[in-house]
mmCIF file of C-alpha atoms and ligand atoms in Angstrom:
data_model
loop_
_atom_site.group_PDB
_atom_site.id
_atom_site.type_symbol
_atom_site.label_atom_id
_atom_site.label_comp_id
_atom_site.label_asym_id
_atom_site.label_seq_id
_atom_site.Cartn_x
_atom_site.Cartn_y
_atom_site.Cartn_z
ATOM 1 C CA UNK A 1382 -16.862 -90.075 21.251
ATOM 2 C CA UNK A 1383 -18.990 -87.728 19.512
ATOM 3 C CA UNK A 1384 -22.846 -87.825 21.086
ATOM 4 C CA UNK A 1385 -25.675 -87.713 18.429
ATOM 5 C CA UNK A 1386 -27.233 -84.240 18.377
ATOM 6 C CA UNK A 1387 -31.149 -83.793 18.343
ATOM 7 C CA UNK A 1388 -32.665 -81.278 15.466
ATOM 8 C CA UNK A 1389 -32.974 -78.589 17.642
ATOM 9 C CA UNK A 1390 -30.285 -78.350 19.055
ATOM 10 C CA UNK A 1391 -28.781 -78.755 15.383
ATOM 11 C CA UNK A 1392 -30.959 -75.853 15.151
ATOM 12 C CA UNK A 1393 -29.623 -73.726 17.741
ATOM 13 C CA UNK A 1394 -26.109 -73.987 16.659
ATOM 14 C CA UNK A 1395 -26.531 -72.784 13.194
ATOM 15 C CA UNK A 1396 -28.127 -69.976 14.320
ATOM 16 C CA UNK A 1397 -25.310 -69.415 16.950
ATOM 17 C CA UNK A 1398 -22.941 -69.689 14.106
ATOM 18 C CA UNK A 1399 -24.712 -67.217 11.581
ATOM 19 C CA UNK A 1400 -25.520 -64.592 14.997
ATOM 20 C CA UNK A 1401 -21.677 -64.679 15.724
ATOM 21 C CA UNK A 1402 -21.038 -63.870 12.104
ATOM 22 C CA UNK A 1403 -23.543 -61.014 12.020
ATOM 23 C CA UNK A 1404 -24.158 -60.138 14.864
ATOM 24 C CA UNK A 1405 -27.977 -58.122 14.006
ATOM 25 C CA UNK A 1406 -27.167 -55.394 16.066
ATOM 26 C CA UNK A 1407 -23.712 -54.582 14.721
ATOM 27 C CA UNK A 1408 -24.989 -54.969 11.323
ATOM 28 C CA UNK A 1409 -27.318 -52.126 12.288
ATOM 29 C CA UNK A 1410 -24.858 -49.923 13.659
ATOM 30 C CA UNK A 1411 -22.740 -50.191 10.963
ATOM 31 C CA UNK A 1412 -25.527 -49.323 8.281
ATOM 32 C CA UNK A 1413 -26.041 -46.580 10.688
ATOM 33 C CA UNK A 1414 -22.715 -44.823 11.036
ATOM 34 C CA UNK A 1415 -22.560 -45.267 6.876
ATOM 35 C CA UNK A 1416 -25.799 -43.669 6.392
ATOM 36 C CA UNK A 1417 -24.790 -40.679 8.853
ATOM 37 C CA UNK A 1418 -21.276 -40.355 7.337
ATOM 38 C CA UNK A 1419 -22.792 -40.246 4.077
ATOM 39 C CA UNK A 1420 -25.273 -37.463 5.562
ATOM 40 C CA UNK A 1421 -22.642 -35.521 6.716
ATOM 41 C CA UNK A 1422 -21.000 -35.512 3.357
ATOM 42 C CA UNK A 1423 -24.207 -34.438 1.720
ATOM 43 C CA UNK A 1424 -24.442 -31.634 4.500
ATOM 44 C CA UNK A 1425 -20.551 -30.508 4.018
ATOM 45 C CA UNK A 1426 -21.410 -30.287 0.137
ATOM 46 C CA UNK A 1427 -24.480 -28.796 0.978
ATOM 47 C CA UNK A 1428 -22.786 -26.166 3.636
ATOM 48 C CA UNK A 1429 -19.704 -25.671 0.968
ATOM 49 C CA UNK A 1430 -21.297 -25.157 -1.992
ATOM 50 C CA UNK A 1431 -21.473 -22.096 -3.908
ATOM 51 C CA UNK A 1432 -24.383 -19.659 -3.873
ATOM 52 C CA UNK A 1433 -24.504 -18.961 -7.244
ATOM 53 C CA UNK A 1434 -24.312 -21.989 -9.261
ATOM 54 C CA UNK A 1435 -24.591 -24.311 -6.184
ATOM 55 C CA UNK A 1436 -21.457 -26.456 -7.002
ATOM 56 C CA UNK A 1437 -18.618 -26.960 -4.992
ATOM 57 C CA UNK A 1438 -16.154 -24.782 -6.083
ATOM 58 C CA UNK A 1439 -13.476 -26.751 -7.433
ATOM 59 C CA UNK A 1440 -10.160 -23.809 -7.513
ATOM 60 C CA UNK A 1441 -10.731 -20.514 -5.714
ATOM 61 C CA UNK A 1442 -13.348 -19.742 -3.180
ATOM 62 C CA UNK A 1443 -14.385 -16.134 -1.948
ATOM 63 C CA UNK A 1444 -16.653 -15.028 0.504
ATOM 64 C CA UNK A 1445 -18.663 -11.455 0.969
ATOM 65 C CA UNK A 1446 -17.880 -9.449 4.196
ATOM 66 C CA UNK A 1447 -20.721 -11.724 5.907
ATOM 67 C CA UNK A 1448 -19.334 -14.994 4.676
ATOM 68 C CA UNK A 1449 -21.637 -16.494 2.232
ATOM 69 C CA UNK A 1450 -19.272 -18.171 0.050
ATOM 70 C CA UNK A 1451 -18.947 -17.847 -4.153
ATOM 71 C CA UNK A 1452 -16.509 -19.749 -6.391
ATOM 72 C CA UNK A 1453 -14.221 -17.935 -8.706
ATOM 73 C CA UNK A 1454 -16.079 -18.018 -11.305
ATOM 74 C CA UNK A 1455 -19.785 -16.815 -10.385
ATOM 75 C CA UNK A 1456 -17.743 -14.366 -8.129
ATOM 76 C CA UNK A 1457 -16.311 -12.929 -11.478
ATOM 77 C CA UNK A 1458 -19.893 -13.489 -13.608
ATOM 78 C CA UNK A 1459 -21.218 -10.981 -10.711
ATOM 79 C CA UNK A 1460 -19.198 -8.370 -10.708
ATOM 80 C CA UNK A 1461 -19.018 -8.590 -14.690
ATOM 81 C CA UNK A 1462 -23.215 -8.279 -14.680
ATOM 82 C CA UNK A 1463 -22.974 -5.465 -12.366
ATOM 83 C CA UNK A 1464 -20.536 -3.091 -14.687
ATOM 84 C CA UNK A 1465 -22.611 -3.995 -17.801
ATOM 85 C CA UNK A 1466 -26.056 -2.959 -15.530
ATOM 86 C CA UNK A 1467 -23.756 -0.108 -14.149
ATOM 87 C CA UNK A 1468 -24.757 -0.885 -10.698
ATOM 88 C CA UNK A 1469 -23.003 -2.408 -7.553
ATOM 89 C CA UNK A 1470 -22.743 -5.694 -7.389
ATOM 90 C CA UNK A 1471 -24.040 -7.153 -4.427
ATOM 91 C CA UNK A 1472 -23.855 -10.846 -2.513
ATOM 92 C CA UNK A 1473 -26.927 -13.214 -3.712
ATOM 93 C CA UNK A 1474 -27.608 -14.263 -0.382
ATOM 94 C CA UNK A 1475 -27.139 -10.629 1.885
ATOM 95 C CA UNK A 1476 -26.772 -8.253 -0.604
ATOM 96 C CA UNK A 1477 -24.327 -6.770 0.528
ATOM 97 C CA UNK A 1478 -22.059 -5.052 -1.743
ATOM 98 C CA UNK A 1479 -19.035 -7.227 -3.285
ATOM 99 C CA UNK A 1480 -15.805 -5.851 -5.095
ATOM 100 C CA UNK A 1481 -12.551 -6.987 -5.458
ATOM 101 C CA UNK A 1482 -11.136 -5.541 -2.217
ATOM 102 C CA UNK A 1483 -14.083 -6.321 0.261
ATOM 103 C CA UNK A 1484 -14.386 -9.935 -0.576
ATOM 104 C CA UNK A 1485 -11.579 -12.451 0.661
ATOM 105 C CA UNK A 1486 -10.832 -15.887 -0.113
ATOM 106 C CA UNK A 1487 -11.496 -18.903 2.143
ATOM 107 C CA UNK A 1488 -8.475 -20.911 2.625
ATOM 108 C CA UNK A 1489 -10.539 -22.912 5.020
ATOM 109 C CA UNK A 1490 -13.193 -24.021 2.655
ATOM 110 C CA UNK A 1491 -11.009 -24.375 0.056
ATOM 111 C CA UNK A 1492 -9.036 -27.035 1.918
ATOM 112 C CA UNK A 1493 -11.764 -28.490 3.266
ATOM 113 C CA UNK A 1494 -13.639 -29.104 -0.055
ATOM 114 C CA UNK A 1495 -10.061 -30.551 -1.155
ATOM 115 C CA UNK A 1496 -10.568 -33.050 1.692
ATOM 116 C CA UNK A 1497 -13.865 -33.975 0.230
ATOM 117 C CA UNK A 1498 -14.092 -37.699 -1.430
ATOM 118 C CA UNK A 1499 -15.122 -37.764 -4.987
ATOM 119 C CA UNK A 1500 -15.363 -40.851 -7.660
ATOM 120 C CA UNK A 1501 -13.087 -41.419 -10.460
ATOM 121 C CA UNK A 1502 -15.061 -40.902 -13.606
ATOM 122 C CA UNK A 1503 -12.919 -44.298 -15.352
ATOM 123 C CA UNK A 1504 -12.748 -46.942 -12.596
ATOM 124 C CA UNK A 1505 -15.147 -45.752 -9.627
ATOM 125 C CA UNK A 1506 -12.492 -45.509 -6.736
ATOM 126 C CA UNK A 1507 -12.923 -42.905 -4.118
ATOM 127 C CA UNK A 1508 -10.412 -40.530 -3.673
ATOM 128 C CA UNK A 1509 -10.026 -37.099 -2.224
ATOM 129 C CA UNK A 1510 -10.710 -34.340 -4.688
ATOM 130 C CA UNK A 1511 -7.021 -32.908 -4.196
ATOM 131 C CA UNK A 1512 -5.735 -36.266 -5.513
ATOM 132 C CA UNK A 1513 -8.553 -37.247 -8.281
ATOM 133 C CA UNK A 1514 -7.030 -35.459 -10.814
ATOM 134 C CA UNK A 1515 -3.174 -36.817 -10.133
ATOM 135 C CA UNK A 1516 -4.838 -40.527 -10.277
ATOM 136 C CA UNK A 1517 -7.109 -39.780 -13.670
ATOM 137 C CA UNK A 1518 -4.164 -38.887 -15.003
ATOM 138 C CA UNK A 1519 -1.201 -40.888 -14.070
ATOM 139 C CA UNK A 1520 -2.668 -43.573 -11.680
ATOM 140 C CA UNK A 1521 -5.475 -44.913 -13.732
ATOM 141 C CA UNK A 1522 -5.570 -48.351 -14.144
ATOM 142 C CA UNK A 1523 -8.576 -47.817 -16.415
ATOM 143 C CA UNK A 1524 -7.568 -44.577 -17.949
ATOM 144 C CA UNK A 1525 -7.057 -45.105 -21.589
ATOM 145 C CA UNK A 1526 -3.369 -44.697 -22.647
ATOM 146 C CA UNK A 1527 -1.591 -45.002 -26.137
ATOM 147 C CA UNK A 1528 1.483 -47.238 -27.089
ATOM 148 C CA UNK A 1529 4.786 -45.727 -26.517
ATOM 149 C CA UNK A 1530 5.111 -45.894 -30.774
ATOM 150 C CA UNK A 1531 1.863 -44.261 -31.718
ATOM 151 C CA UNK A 1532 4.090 -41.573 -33.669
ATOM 152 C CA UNK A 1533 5.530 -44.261 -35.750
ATOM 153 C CA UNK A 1534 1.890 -45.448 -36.815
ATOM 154 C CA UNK A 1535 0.854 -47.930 -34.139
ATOM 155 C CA UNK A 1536 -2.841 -46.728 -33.339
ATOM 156 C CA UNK A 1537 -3.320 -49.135 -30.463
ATOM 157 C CA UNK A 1538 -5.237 -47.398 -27.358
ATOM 158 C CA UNK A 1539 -6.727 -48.795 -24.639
ATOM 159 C CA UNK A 1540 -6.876 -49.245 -20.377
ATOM 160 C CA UNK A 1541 -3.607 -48.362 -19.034
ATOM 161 C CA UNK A 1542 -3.492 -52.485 -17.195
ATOM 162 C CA UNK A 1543 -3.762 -53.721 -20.913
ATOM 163 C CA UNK A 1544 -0.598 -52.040 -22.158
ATOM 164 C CA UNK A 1545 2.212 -54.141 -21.029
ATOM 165 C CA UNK A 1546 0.011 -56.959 -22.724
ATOM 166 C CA UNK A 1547 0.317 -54.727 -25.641
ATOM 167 C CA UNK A 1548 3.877 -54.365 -25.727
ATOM 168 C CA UNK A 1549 4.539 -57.897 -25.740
ATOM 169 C CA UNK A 1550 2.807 -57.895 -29.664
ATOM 170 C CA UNK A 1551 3.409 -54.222 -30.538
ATOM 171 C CA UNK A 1552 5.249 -54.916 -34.057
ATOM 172 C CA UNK A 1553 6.488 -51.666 -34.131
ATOM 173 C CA UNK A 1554 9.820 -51.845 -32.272
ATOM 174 C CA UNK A 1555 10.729 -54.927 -34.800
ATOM 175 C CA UNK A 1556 9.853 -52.271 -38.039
ATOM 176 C CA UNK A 1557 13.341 -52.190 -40.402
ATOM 177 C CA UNK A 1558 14.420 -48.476 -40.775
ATOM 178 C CA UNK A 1559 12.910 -48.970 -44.576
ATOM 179 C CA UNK A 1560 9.725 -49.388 -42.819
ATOM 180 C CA UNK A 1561 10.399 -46.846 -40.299
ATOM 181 C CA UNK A 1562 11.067 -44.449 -43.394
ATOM 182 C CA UNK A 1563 7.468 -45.432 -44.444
ATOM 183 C CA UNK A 1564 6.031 -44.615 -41.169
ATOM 184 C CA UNK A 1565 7.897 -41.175 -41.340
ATOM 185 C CA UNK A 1566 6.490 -40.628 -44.833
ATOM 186 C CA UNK A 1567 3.409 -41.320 -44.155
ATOM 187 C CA UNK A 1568 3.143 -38.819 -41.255
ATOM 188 C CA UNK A 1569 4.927 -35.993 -43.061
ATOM 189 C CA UNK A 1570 1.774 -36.392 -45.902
ATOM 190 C CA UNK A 1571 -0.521 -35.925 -42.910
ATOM 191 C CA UNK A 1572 0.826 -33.291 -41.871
ATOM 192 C CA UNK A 1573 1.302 -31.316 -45.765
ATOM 193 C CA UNK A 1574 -2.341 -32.569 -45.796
ATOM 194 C CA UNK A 1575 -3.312 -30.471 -42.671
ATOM 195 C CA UNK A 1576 -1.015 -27.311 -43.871
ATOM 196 C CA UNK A 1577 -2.542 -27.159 -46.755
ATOM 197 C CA UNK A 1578 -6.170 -27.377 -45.486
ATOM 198 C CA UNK A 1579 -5.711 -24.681 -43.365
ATOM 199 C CA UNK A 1580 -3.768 -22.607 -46.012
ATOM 200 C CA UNK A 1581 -6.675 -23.144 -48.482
ATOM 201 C CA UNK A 1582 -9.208 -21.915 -45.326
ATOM 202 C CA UNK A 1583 -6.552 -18.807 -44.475
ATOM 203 C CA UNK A 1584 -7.182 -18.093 -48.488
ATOM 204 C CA UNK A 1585 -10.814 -18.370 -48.862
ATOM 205 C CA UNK A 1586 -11.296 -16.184 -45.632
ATOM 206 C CA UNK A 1587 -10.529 -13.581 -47.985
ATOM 207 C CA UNK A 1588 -13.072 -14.009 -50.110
ATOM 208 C CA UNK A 1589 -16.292 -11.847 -51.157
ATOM 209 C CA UNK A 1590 -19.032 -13.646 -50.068
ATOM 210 C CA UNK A 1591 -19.314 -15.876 -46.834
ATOM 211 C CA UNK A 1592 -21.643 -17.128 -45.182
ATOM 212 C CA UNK A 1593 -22.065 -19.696 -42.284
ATOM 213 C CA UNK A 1594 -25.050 -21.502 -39.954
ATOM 214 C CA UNK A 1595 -25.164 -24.372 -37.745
ATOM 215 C CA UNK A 1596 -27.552 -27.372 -38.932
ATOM 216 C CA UNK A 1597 -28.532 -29.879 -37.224
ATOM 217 C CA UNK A 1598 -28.674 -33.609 -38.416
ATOM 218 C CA UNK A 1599 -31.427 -35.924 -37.155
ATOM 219 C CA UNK A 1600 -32.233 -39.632 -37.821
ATOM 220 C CA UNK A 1601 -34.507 -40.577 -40.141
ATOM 221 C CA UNK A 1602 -35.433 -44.098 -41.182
ATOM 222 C CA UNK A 1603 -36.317 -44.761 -45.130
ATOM 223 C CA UNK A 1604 -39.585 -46.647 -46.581
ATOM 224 C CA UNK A 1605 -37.399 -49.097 -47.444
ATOM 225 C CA UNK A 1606 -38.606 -52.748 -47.029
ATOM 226 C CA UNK A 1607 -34.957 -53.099 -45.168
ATOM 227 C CA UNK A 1608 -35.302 -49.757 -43.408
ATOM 228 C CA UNK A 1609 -31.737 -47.744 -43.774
ATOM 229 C CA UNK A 1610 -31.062 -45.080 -40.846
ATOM 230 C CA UNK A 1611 -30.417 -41.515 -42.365
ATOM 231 C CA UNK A 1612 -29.822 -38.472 -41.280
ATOM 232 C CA UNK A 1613 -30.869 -35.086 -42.669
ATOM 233 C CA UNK A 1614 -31.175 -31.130 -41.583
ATOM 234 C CA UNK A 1615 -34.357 -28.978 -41.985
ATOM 235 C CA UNK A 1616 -34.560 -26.821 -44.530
ATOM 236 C CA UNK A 1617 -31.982 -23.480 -44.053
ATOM 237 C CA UNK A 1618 -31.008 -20.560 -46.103
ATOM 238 C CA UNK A 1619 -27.105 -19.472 -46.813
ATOM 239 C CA UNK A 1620 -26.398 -16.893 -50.007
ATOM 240 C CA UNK A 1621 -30.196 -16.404 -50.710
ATOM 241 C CA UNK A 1622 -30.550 -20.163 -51.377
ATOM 242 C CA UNK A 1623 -32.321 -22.980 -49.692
ATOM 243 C CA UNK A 1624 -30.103 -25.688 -49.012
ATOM 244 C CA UNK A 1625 -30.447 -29.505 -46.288
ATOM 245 C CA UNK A 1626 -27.492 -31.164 -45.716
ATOM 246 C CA UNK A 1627 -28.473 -35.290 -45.784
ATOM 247 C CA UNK A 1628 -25.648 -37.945 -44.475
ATOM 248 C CA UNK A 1629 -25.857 -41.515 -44.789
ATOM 249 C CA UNK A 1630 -24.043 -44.340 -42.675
ATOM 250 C CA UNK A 1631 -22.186 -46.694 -45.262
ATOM 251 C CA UNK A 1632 -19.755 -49.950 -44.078
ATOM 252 C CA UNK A 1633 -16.095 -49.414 -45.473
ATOM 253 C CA UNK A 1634 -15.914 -52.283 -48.311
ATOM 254 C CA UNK A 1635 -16.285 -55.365 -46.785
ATOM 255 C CA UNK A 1636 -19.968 -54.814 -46.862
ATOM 256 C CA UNK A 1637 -20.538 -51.214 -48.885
ATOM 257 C CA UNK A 1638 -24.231 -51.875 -49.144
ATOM 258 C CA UNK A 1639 -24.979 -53.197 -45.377
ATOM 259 C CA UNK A 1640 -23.862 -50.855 -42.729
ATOM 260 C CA UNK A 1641 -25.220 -53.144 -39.868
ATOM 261 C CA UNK A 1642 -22.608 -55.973 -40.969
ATOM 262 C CA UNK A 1643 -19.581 -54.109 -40.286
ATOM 263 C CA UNK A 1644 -18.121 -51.992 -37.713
ATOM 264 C CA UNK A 1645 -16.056 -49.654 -40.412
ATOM 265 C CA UNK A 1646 -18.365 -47.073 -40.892
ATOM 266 C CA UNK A 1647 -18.032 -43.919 -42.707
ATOM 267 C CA UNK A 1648 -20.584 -41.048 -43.090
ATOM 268 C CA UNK A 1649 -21.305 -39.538 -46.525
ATOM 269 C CA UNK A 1650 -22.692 -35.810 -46.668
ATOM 270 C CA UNK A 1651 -24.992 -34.528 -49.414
ATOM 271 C CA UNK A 1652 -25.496 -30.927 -49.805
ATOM 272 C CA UNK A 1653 -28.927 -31.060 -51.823
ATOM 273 C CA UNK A 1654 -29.874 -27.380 -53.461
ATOM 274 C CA UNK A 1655 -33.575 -27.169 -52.549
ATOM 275 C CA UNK A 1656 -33.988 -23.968 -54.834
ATOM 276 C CA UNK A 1657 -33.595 -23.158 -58.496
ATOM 277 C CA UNK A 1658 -30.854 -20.953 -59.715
ATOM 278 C CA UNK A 1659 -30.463 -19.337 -62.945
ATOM 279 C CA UNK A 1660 -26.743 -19.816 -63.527
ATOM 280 C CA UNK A 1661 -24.167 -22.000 -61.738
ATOM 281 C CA UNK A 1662 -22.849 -21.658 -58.209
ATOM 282 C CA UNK A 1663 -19.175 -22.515 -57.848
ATOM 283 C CA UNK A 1664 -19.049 -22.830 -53.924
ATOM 284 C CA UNK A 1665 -16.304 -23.991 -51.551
ATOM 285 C CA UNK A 1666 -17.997 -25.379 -48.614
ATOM 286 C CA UNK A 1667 -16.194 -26.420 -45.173
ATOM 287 C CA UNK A 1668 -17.921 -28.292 -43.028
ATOM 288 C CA UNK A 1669 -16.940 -28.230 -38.997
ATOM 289 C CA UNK A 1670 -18.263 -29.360 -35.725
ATOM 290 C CA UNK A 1671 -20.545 -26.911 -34.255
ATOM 291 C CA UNK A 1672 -19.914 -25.149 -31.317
ATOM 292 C CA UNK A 1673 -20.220 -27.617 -27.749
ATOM 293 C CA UNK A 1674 -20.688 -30.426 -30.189
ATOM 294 C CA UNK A 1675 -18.925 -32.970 -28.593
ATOM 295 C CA UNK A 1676 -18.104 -35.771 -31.341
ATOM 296 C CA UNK A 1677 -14.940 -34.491 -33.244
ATOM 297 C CA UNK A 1678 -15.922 -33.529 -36.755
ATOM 298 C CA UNK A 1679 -12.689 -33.531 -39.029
ATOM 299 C CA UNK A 1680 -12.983 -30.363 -40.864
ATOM 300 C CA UNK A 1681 -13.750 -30.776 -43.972
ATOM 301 C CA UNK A 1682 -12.802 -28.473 -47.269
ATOM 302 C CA UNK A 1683 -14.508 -29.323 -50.730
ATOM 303 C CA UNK A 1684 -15.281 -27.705 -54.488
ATOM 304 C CA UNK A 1685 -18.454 -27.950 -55.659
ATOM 305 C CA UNK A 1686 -20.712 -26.318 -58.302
ATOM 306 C CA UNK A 1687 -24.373 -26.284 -58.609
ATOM 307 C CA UNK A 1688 -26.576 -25.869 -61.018
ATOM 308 C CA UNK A 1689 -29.998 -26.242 -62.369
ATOM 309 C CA UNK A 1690 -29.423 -29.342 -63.353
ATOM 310 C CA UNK A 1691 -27.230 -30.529 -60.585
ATOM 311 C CA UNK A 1692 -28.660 -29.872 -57.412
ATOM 312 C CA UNK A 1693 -26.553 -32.282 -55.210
ATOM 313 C CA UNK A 1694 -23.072 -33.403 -53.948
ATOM 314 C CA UNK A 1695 -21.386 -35.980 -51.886
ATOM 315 C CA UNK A 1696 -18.531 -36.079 -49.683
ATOM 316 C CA UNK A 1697 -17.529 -38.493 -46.925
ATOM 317 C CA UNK A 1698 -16.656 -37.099 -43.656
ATOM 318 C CA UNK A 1699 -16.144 -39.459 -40.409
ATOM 319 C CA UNK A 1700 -14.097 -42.473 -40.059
ATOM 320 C CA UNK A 1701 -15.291 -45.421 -38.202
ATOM 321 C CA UNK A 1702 -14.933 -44.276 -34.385
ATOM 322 C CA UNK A 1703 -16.886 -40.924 -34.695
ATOM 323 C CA UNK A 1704 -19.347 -42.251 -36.808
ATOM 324 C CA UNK A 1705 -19.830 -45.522 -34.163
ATOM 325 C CA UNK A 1706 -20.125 -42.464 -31.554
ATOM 326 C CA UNK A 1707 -22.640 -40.553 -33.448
ATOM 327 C CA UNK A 1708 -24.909 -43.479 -33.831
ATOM 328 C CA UNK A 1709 -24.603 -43.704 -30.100
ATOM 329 C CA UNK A 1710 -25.672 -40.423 -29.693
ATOM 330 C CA UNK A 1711 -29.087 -38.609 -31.406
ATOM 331 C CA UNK A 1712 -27.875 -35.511 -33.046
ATOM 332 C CA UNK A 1713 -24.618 -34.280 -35.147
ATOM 333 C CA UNK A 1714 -24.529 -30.306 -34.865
ATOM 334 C CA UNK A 1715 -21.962 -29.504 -38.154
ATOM 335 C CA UNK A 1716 -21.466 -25.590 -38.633
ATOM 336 C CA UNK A 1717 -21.847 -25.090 -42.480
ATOM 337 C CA UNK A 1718 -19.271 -22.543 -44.464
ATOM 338 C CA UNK A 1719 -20.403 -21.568 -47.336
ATOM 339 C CA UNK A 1720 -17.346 -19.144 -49.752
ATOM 340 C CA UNK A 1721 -18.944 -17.569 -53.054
ATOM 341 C CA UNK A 1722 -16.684 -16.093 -55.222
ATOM 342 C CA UNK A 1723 -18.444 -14.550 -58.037
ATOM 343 C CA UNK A 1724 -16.347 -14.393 -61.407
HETATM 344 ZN ZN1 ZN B 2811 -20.471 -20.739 -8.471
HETATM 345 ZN ZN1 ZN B 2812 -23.395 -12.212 1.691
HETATM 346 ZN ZN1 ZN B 2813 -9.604 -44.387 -11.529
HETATM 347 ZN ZN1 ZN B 2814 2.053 -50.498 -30.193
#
């Protein structure tokens, strides 16, 4: 027969209970060895980095006669610097002098740095760094993957656990060969498209007069009473004229006039001539990303003329993704071509 228990003593066995779950002291020690492991780790980065740039180096790793270690690369940027100065190049940290025959690799820092854990950039798993880049690219289960038919027009991407799901809808391995001949169609245009873009650029390399700068676009919002985001460049120069690019964020049909409503986007470019010119300027312009830009800019080829009394012209430019990853971001750098062939 159970006996009826007092509140303290109901008391004293919870606390038993949670104690035996936690002990408080364990807890601490645990917290404790985590903390130092984590210290150590710091300290082994710290101890293993490189002296140059300060980053673990991630292939090769030399070291001067007294041991201070470099990766590949600075080790290279060094010795480069030092025949440009014409001078010896010498260790940052001893200065001693470094060449290619008194510095050695370190196997041992090498393999110890490959020992080192690291994150995955897509699903936040630790992992060595000799096996990170093995499991971003094969192992993954958040790595984004395509569908086996993507060459036969199926433009479904997405994290590599989704794409069994996938296959169970994929339509594409039910297409008839007629629409299978479609599909092939439609790819060979793409690619007579591309050919011939970069046979018309091969041509107009050739021409008299080019000139190029990078511009950068920056959001602006109208005086609207609905304020519309737009972006425009400053003011530049290119063949003794003043030119700013403007582009502005449209929805794809289902709402032309209300961007904010759907998530098609495109992006529409105006070249504007800011100056006045006495006869008419037939210009091919291209317009490509600039350099370490990193949303993709599809190049873009177009005719235009201007005159005095037509100072602007349109052209779209990004599809829906880029233009979704532009807003996301604050600036587009475009590098602007500008071909003049005079007549
Ligand atoms: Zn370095
Ligand atoms: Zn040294
Ligand atoms: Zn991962
Ligand atoms: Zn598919």
């Amino acid at each position: 027969m159970a006996q009826e228990m007092t509140s303290s003593e109901i008391a004293a066995v919870k606390h038993l209970q949670e104690t035996s779950e936690h002990p408080p002291h364990k807890k601490q020690k645990m917290e404790k060895v985590n903390t130092s492991a984590k210290r150590l780790e710091d300290r082994l980065n710290h101890i293993l980095s490189c002296s140059v740039c300060l980053d673990l180096p991630i292939s090769t790793c030399m070291q001067c006669c007294h041991g201070h270690l470099m990766c590949v690369a600075c080790f290279h940027h060094l010795l480069a610097d030092a025949r440009l100065k014409d001078e010896p190049a010498s260790c940052p940290s001893c200065r001693v002098e470094i060449s290619r025959g008194s510095c050695t690799r370190n196997l041992a820092v090498e393999k110890a740095i490959s020992e080192l854990p690291t994150k995955c950039a897509t699903c936040g798993a630790i992992f060595p760094r000799s096996s990170i880049a093995a499991h971003e690219k094969h192992e993954c289960s958040e790595r984004i993957v395509t569908c086996r038919f993507k060459e036969l027009g199926c433009v479904w991407s997405g994290p590599a656990h989704e794409l069994s799901n996938h296959f169970d809808n994929c339509v594409h391995p039910h297409k008839s060969p007629n629409e299978l001949l479609q599909c092939l169609n439609s790819i060979k245009d793409q690619h007579s498209q591309q050919v011939s873009l970069l046979h018309n650029i091969t041509n107009l390399l050739s021409c008299e007069n080019i000139a190029y700068t990078e511009v950068q676009l920056q959001p602006y919002r109208t005086d609207d009473f609905v304020t519309k985001l737009f972006y425009a460049s400053n003011r530049f120069h290119l063949l003794g004229q003043a030119w700013v690019l403007k582009a502005y964020v449209s929805a794809v049909e289902r709402h032309p006039s209300n961007p904010t409503v759907s998530a098609d986007r495109k992006l529409s470019f105006q070249l504007q001539l800011k100056s006045k010119v006495s006869e008419a300027m037939d210009l091919d312009v291209l317009l490509l990303k600039a350099p370490y830009e990193k949303i993709n800019v599809t190049p873009k080829l177009f005719h235009a003329t201007f005159a005095s009394d037509r100072s602007e012209c349109e052209q779209q430019l990004l599809e829906t993704d880029d233009v979704n990853r532009m807003l996301g971001s604050k600036y587009l750098n475009v590098r602007l071509f500008m071909f003049h062939q005079k007549h």
